[in-house]
Short mmCIF file of C-alpha atoms in Angstrom, two decimals:
data_model
loop_
_atom_site.label_atom_id
_atom_site.label_comp_id
_atom_site.label_asym_id
_atom_site.label_seq_id
_atom_site.Cartn_x
_atom_site.Cartn_y
_atom_site.Cartn_z
CA MET N 667 -8.20 19.48 -15.80
CA ALA N 668 -11.61 18.10 -14.84
CA PRO N 669 -11.33 15.21 -12.36
CA THR N 670 -11.88 11.69 -13.58
CA THR N 671 -14.52 10.33 -11.22
CA ASN N 672 -16.28 7.50 -13.05
CA ARG N 673 -14.93 4.18 -14.19
CA ARG N 674 -15.38 3.58 -17.89
CA ALA N 675 -17.66 0.98 -19.47
CA LEU N 676 -16.07 -2.46 -19.68
CA VAL N 677 -14.81 -3.57 -23.08
CA PRO N 678 -15.51 -7.24 -23.97
CA LYS N 679 -12.47 -9.42 -24.57
CA ASP N 680 -13.30 -10.05 -28.21
CA ARG N 681 -13.57 -6.31 -28.91
CA PHE N 682 -10.62 -5.20 -26.82
CA ALA N 683 -8.08 -5.18 -29.66
CA TYR N 684 -10.39 -3.14 -31.88
CA VAL N 685 -11.35 -0.59 -29.22
CA PHE N 686 -8.03 -0.27 -27.38
CA GLY N 687 -6.06 -0.41 -30.63
CA GLY N 688 -7.93 2.66 -31.89
CA GLN N 689 -6.33 4.86 -29.25
CA LYS N 690 -3.31 7.04 -29.90
CA THR N 691 -0.08 6.98 -27.93
CA GLN N 692 1.23 10.19 -26.36
CA SER N 693 4.98 10.66 -25.73
CA TYR N 694 6.32 12.79 -22.86
CA HIS N 695 9.80 14.19 -23.31
CA ASP N 696 11.95 15.25 -20.38
CA PRO N 697 14.81 17.70 -21.09
CA ALA N 698 16.96 15.65 -18.72
CA ALA N 699 17.02 12.88 -21.35
CA ARG N 700 20.26 13.63 -23.19
CA GLY N 701 20.98 10.32 -24.87
CA PRO N 702 20.26 6.59 -24.98
CA GLY N 703 20.08 5.09 -21.48
CA SER N 704 20.80 8.39 -19.71
CA HIS N 705 17.27 8.85 -18.44
CA THR N 706 15.76 5.40 -17.97
CA ILE N 707 12.43 5.69 -16.16
CA ARG N 708 12.57 2.83 -13.69
CA THR N 709 9.25 3.37 -11.93
CA LEU N 710 5.74 4.75 -12.67
CA ALA N 711 2.73 5.48 -10.46
CA TRP N 712 -0.72 7.04 -10.99
CA ASN N 713 -2.44 8.85 -8.17
CA THR N 714 -5.84 7.54 -7.07
CA THR N 715 -7.86 9.81 -9.38
CA GLY N 716 -5.61 9.26 -12.40
CA GLN N 717 -5.07 13.01 -12.79
CA LEU N 718 -1.32 12.74 -12.18
CA ILE N 719 1.43 10.24 -12.98
CA ALA N 720 4.83 10.18 -11.30
CA THR N 721 8.05 8.96 -12.93
CA GLY N 722 11.36 8.15 -11.28
CA SER N 723 14.59 7.77 -13.24
CA VAL N 724 18.07 6.33 -12.82
CA ASP N 725 19.52 9.84 -13.15
CA ARG N 726 17.59 10.83 -9.95
CA THR N 727 14.93 12.81 -11.83
CA LEU N 728 11.56 12.64 -10.07
CA ARG N 729 8.75 14.22 -12.08
CA ILE N 730 4.97 14.62 -11.82
CA TRP N 731 3.14 14.78 -15.15
CA ASN N 732 -0.30 15.93 -16.21
CA PRO N 733 -1.19 13.05 -18.58
CA GLU N 734 -3.35 15.31 -20.76
CA ARG N 735 -0.54 17.83 -21.31
CA ALA N 736 2.61 16.23 -22.64
CA ASN N 737 4.78 19.35 -22.69
CA VAL N 738 7.30 19.27 -19.87
CA LYS N 739 6.34 22.84 -18.84
CA TYR N 740 3.11 21.41 -17.41
CA SER N 741 5.05 18.92 -15.26
CA THR N 742 6.70 19.34 -11.87
CA GLU N 743 10.22 18.20 -10.99
CA LEU N 744 10.74 17.26 -7.35
CA ARG N 745 14.37 17.66 -6.31
CA GLY N 746 16.20 16.19 -3.36
CA HIS N 747 17.41 12.65 -4.06
CA ILE N 748 21.11 12.38 -4.87
CA ALA N 749 20.98 8.94 -6.53
CA GLY N 750 18.64 7.00 -8.79
CA ILE N 751 14.92 6.75 -7.99
CA GLU N 752 13.97 3.12 -7.48
CA LYS N 753 10.25 3.30 -6.64
CA VAL N 754 7.44 5.85 -6.46
CA VAL N 755 3.98 5.29 -4.99
CA PHE N 756 1.07 7.61 -4.21
CA ASN N 757 -0.81 7.59 -0.91
CA PRO N 758 -4.05 5.61 -1.47
CA VAL N 759 -6.06 8.07 0.64
CA ARG N 760 -4.36 11.38 -0.21
CA ASP N 761 -4.12 11.87 -3.95
CA SER N 762 -1.47 14.61 -3.70
CA GLU N 763 0.99 12.78 -1.42
CA LEU N 764 3.81 10.81 -3.03
CA ALA N 765 6.52 8.63 -1.54
CA SER N 766 9.81 7.94 -3.32
CA CYS N 767 12.72 5.71 -2.38
CA SER N 768 16.24 5.84 -3.73
CA SER N 769 19.55 4.07 -3.69
CA ASP N 770 20.77 7.15 -1.79
CA GLY N 771 19.38 5.43 1.33
CA THR N 772 16.41 7.73 1.87
CA VAL N 773 12.66 7.71 1.55
CA ARG N 774 11.02 11.06 0.88
CA PHE N 775 7.38 12.08 1.22
CA TRP N 776 6.13 14.88 -1.03
CA ASP N 777 3.14 17.18 -1.29
CA VAL N 778 2.99 17.36 -5.09
CA ARG N 779 0.62 20.35 -5.09
CA SER N 780 3.00 22.57 -3.12
CA LYS N 781 6.09 20.78 -4.55
CA ASN N 782 7.45 20.37 -1.02
CA CYS N 783 9.26 17.46 0.58
CA VAL N 784 7.27 17.06 3.80
CA SER N 785 9.53 14.40 5.33
CA ARG N 786 12.89 12.74 4.66
CA LEU N 787 13.87 9.49 6.40
CA ASP N 788 17.23 7.72 6.35
CA VAL N 789 16.36 4.01 6.04
CA GLY N 790 19.84 2.65 6.76
CA GLY N 791 20.66 1.23 3.35
CA GLU N 792 19.87 1.33 -0.35
CA ALA N 793 16.08 1.31 -0.76
CA PHE N 794 14.73 -0.25 -3.95
CA THR N 795 11.11 -1.21 -3.37
CA MET N 796 8.14 0.16 -1.45
CA THR N 797 4.41 -0.39 -0.90
CA TRP N 798 1.70 1.64 0.85
CA SER N 799 -1.12 0.11 2.91
CA ALA N 800 -4.68 0.74 1.69
CA ASP N 801 -5.52 2.98 4.66
CA GLY N 802 -2.38 5.09 4.21
CA SER N 803 -1.07 4.30 7.70
CA VAL N 804 2.14 2.47 6.81
CA VAL N 805 4.73 2.31 4.04
CA LEU N 806 6.92 -0.78 3.85
CA VAL N 807 10.38 -0.23 2.36
CA GLY N 808 12.62 -2.99 1.02
CA ARG N 809 16.39 -2.50 1.13
CA LYS N 810 18.95 -4.17 -1.09
CA ASP N 811 20.36 -6.00 1.94
CA ASP N 812 17.02 -7.92 2.14
CA THR N 813 15.71 -5.96 5.10
CA LEU N 814 12.08 -4.81 5.33
CA LEU N 815 11.53 -1.51 7.13
CA PRO N 816 8.02 -0.26 8.03
CA ILE N 817 7.36 3.48 8.25
CA SER N 818 4.30 4.55 10.23
CA ILE N 819 2.29 7.60 9.17
CA GLU N 820 0.01 9.23 11.72
CA SER N 821 -2.08 12.39 11.72
CA LEU N 822 -1.07 14.89 14.38
CA SER N 823 -2.48 17.93 16.09
CA THR N 824 0.96 19.08 17.27
CA PRO N 825 3.85 19.19 14.76
CA LEU N 826 7.00 17.18 15.55
CA ALA N 827 10.53 17.25 14.17
CA THR N 828 9.72 14.79 11.38
CA THR N 829 6.33 16.37 10.70
CA GLY N 830 5.11 17.56 7.33
CA THR N 831 1.86 18.74 5.84
CA ALA N 832 0.06 17.12 2.93
CA THR N 833 -3.04 18.16 1.08
CA GLY N 834 -5.90 15.65 1.04
CA SER N 835 -8.18 14.94 -1.90
CA MET N 836 -10.74 17.51 -0.66
CA GLY N 837 -8.11 20.22 -0.36
CA ALA N 838 -7.79 20.02 3.43
CA THR N 839 -4.33 20.38 4.96
CA GLU N 840 -3.36 17.53 7.27
CA THR N 841 -0.33 17.31 9.53
CA SER N 842 1.41 13.96 9.79
CA THR N 843 4.40 12.37 11.42
CA TYR N 844 6.56 9.77 9.69
CA ALA N 845 8.54 7.32 11.83
CA ALA N 846 10.75 4.37 10.91
CA LEU N 847 9.87 1.26 12.93
CA GLU N 848 11.85 -1.87 13.78
CA PRO N 849 13.64 -3.35 10.74
CA HIS N 850 12.96 -6.97 9.76
CA PRO N 851 15.95 -8.71 8.08
CA GLN N 852 14.95 -11.58 5.79
CA PRO N 853 16.90 -14.86 5.43
CA VAL N 854 16.55 -14.96 1.61
CA GLN N 855 16.78 -12.54 -1.30
CA THR N 856 13.74 -10.30 -1.02
CA ASN N 857 12.39 -8.45 -4.05
CA ALA N 858 8.95 -6.84 -4.43
CA THR N 859 6.36 -6.29 -1.68
CA ILE N 860 2.66 -5.45 -1.56
CA PHE N 861 -0.04 -5.13 1.09
CA SER N 862 -3.50 -6.64 0.75
CA GLU N 863 -6.39 -4.24 0.21
CA HIS N 864 -7.78 -4.98 3.67
CA ILE N 865 -8.48 -1.94 5.88
CA PRO N 866 -7.55 -2.68 9.52
CA THR N 867 -10.40 -2.76 12.04
CA PRO N 868 -10.43 -3.42 15.81
CA SER N 869 -11.71 -6.94 15.14
CA SER N 870 -9.27 -7.56 12.27
CA PRO N 871 -6.22 -5.35 12.84
CA GLU N 872 -3.62 -7.32 10.86
CA LEU N 873 -2.84 -6.94 7.15
CA ASP N 874 -1.58 -9.51 4.67
CA LEU N 875 1.89 -8.62 3.41
CA LEU N 876 3.13 -10.41 0.29
CA VAL N 877 6.84 -10.63 -0.49
CA THR N 878 8.63 -12.18 -3.49
CA THR N 879 11.92 -14.03 -3.01
CA GLY N 880 14.93 -15.09 -5.04
CA GLU N 881 14.02 -18.72 -4.34
CA GLY N 882 10.95 -18.58 -6.59
CA THR N 883 8.45 -18.20 -3.78
CA VAL N 884 5.98 -15.64 -2.50
CA LYS N 885 5.77 -15.33 1.28
CA VAL N 886 2.46 -14.21 2.78
CA PHE N 887 2.99 -12.63 6.20
CA SER N 888 0.62 -11.16 8.73
CA TYR N 889 1.54 -7.53 9.41
CA PRO N 890 2.63 -6.09 11.82
CA SER N 891 3.50 -9.38 13.55
CA PHE N 892 5.41 -10.75 10.50
CA THR N 893 3.93 -14.18 11.19
CA LEU N 894 4.32 -16.40 8.12
CA LEU N 895 0.88 -17.51 6.88
CA HIS N 896 1.58 -19.10 3.47
CA THR N 897 4.42 -19.88 1.10
CA LEU N 898 3.54 -19.97 -2.60
CA HIS N 899 5.96 -21.94 -4.77
CA ALA N 900 5.35 -19.71 -7.74
CA HIS N 901 8.26 -19.99 -10.19
CA ALA N 902 11.25 -22.17 -11.00
CA SER N 903 13.54 -19.15 -10.58
CA ALA N 904 13.43 -15.81 -8.78
CA CYS N 905 10.09 -14.04 -8.29
CA LEU N 906 10.68 -10.36 -9.09
CA SER N 907 7.34 -8.55 -9.09
CA LEU N 908 3.75 -8.91 -7.94
CA SER N 909 0.42 -7.12 -8.06
CA LEU N 910 -3.07 -7.76 -6.69
CA SER N 911 -5.97 -7.26 -9.08
CA PRO N 912 -8.36 -4.39 -8.23
CA THR N 913 -11.03 -6.98 -7.46
CA ASN N 914 -8.56 -8.72 -5.10
CA ARG N 915 -9.39 -12.03 -6.81
CA TYR N 916 -5.99 -12.71 -8.35
CA LEU N 917 -2.37 -12.18 -7.45
CA ALA N 918 -0.03 -11.77 -10.42
CA VAL N 919 3.59 -12.79 -9.91
CA GLY N 920 6.33 -11.96 -12.43
CA GLY N 921 9.45 -14.11 -12.54
CA SER N 922 12.93 -14.19 -14.00
CA ASP N 923 11.70 -17.18 -16.06
CA ALA N 924 9.71 -14.75 -18.30
CA LEU N 925 6.38 -15.98 -16.90
CA ILE N 926 3.53 -14.24 -15.09
CA SER N 927 1.62 -16.64 -12.82
CA LEU N 928 -1.94 -15.83 -11.72
CA TRP N 929 -2.98 -17.04 -8.26
CA ASP N 930 -6.49 -17.27 -6.84
CA THR N 931 -6.39 -15.44 -3.50
CA THR N 932 -9.23 -17.50 -2.00
CA ASP N 933 -7.26 -20.78 -1.99
CA TRP N 934 -3.77 -19.69 -3.20
CA VAL N 935 -3.89 -22.00 -6.21
CA CYS N 936 -2.17 -21.03 -9.46
CA ARG N 937 -4.89 -20.82 -12.10
CA ARG N 938 -2.72 -20.14 -15.15
CA THR N 939 0.50 -18.62 -16.45
CA VAL N 940 1.10 -16.21 -19.32
CA SER N 941 4.28 -15.34 -21.16
CA SER N 942 5.19 -12.65 -23.66
CA SER N 943 6.69 -13.76 -26.93
CA ASN N 944 9.56 -11.33 -26.22
CA GLY N 945 10.76 -13.31 -23.21
CA GLY N 946 12.92 -11.76 -20.49
CA ALA N 947 12.57 -11.33 -16.74
CA VAL N 948 9.24 -9.77 -15.66
CA ARG N 949 10.21 -6.91 -13.34
CA GLY N 950 6.80 -5.27 -13.14
CA VAL N 951 3.15 -6.27 -13.54
CA SER N 952 0.03 -4.11 -13.74
CA TRP N 953 -3.73 -4.73 -13.89
CA SER N 954 -6.37 -2.75 -15.77
CA PHE N 955 -8.88 -0.98 -13.51
CA ASP N 956 -11.47 -3.76 -13.98
CA GLY N 957 -9.06 -6.57 -13.12
CA ARG N 958 -9.57 -8.21 -16.53
CA PHE N 959 -6.37 -7.36 -18.40
CA ILE N 960 -2.73 -7.55 -17.39
CA CYS N 961 0.70 -6.77 -18.80
CA GLY N 962 4.29 -7.05 -17.64
CA ALA N 963 7.47 -4.96 -17.83
CA CYS N 964 10.92 -6.18 -18.83
CA ASP N 965 13.88 -3.82 -18.84
CA GLU N 966 16.18 -6.11 -20.82
CA LEU N 967 17.02 -4.72 -24.26
CA GLY N 968 14.99 -6.65 -26.79
CA CYS N 969 12.03 -7.33 -24.52
CA GLY N 970 10.04 -4.54 -26.12
CA GLY N 971 11.15 -5.19 -29.67
CA ASN N 972 7.90 -6.82 -30.72
CA GLY N 973 5.75 -4.54 -28.58
CA LEU N 974 4.08 -4.60 -25.18
CA GLU N 975 1.73 -7.58 -24.90
CA ILE N 976 -1.61 -7.41 -23.04
CA PHE N 977 -3.29 -10.56 -21.71
CA HIS N 978 -6.84 -11.45 -20.67
CA ALA N 979 -6.56 -12.70 -17.10
CA GLU N 980 -9.43 -15.22 -17.12
CA THR N 981 -8.26 -17.08 -20.22
CA GLY N 982 -4.57 -16.18 -20.45
CA GLU N 983 -5.08 -15.15 -24.09
CA SER N 984 -2.92 -12.44 -25.65
CA VAL N 985 -5.49 -9.85 -26.73
CA TYR N 986 -3.38 -6.95 -28.02
CA THR N 987 0.22 -5.86 -28.54
CA VAL N 988 1.17 -2.18 -28.20
CA SER N 989 3.72 -1.19 -30.83
CA THR N 990 6.79 0.34 -29.18
CA GLY N 991 9.17 0.69 -32.14
CA GLY N 992 12.92 0.36 -31.93
CA GLY N 993 13.25 -3.35 -32.68
CA SER N 994 15.70 -5.46 -30.72
CA SER N 995 17.22 -2.48 -28.86
CA VAL N 996 14.07 -1.64 -26.84
CA GLY N 997 13.36 -2.45 -23.20
CA ILE N 998 10.28 -1.60 -21.14
CA PRO N 999 11.32 -1.01 -17.50
CA ALA N 1000 7.87 -0.08 -16.09
CA VAL N 1001 4.14 -0.32 -16.90
CA ALA N 1002 1.10 1.08 -15.07
CA TRP N 1003 -2.59 0.98 -16.02
CA HIS N 1004 -4.70 4.05 -15.23
CA PRO N 1005 -6.80 3.45 -12.08
CA LEU N 1006 -10.13 4.35 -13.71
CA ARG N 1007 -9.90 3.89 -17.48
CA TYR N 1008 -8.22 1.92 -20.27
CA TRP N 1009 -5.10 4.05 -20.49
CA LEU N 1010 -1.74 2.30 -20.29
CA ALA N 1011 1.46 4.09 -19.26
CA TYR N 1012 4.85 2.57 -19.90
CA SER N 1013 8.46 3.65 -20.03
CA ILE N 1014 10.81 2.78 -22.81
CA THR N 1015 14.58 2.65 -23.03
CA ALA N 1016 16.75 1.97 -26.04
CA ASP N 1017 20.42 1.58 -26.89
CA GLY N 1018 22.52 1.50 -30.00
CA PRO N 1019 23.17 3.84 -32.97
CA GLY N 1020 20.28 6.15 -33.75
CA SER N 1021 18.32 5.19 -30.64
CA ASN N 1022 16.09 7.78 -29.04
CA PRO N 1023 16.45 8.55 -25.32
CA GLY N 1024 13.16 6.83 -24.48
CA GLY N 1025 10.90 8.15 -21.77
CA LEU N 1026 7.22 8.01 -20.77
CA ARG N 1027 4.41 7.01 -23.13
CA ILE N 1028 0.69 6.71 -22.44
CA VAL N 1029 -1.71 4.85 -24.72
CA GLY N 1030 -5.05 6.70 -24.70
CA ALA N 1031 -4.01 10.06 -23.30
CA ALA N 1032 -3.66 11.70 -26.71
CA GLY N 1033 -7.30 11.12 -27.63
CA GLY N 1034 -8.97 11.17 -24.22
CA GLY N 1035 -11.12 8.14 -25.04
CA LEU N 1036 -12.01 4.96 -23.12
#
């Protein structure tokens, strides 16, 4: 498949529904899906070029798909986890390196080209969330006991016991070591995490680390010192998910109150909130590549009954609703916009008589447009 190297032309808000709505939706069927709920895809991630998308499921299936070839024979299954996959994320600087965390208590790093697990780390508890720094030097893992565990990733000239090889975007083979650092227990329920897009420099070595809590707040820490910089009182109930826009202008926070709040990162003021007509806790949020459109995921059955709603970030207007089918029995556990074009990936799960097993869908992939 030819690499996607250029960002697409921006679509004006008032034409978005017409242009985006003209795209077809491609379905991707995994043979592991044997019945309703048996193969819920909990997590999605595109690599940096948008040539690959990873899916992780509750039945421990970890799969890499070619978005332009829906047949499962063109996908790759990565085997090793012995419990459900909670989160997958690609290395921001190596488009063929993937990290996955699982409730089996491990984090695994994969070279998806060679299909090899290049490192396996026991993180001391059930891992359910994970984020990768923009320079690829650290992965932060969140455990279900509200402990944050950093994992450092360093290039090596001499292989060590925890060393693996990964192929970079130019095809070069790099040797790295993966090491778990000091754990940081948190005093409150800790949910999603994300690093700022800042690349560390000698004059500015610390990163911003953003963490959602069960108290309805977002904590902004300085990493690696874990010094608390700001506390955002974002929602009336638990904050579950968060995502920085590609322009770094806004932070989107999804809550159990069915709202997505949009925060200006220059002054940490909430500019607006949006809410889907379907309601339900927002367990995932994703931005379009241009930072202009946003949508949220809700895994509760019924959340996807009226479709997947897309909002314009600057105005908060609902600009389009993706039809998902299935009525009140449908949930949407995960959403992820393509990094370079107006393609939208989402997972679907359904329950009840006559329900299909769900799986991965991508709006736009079938026609190759936008």
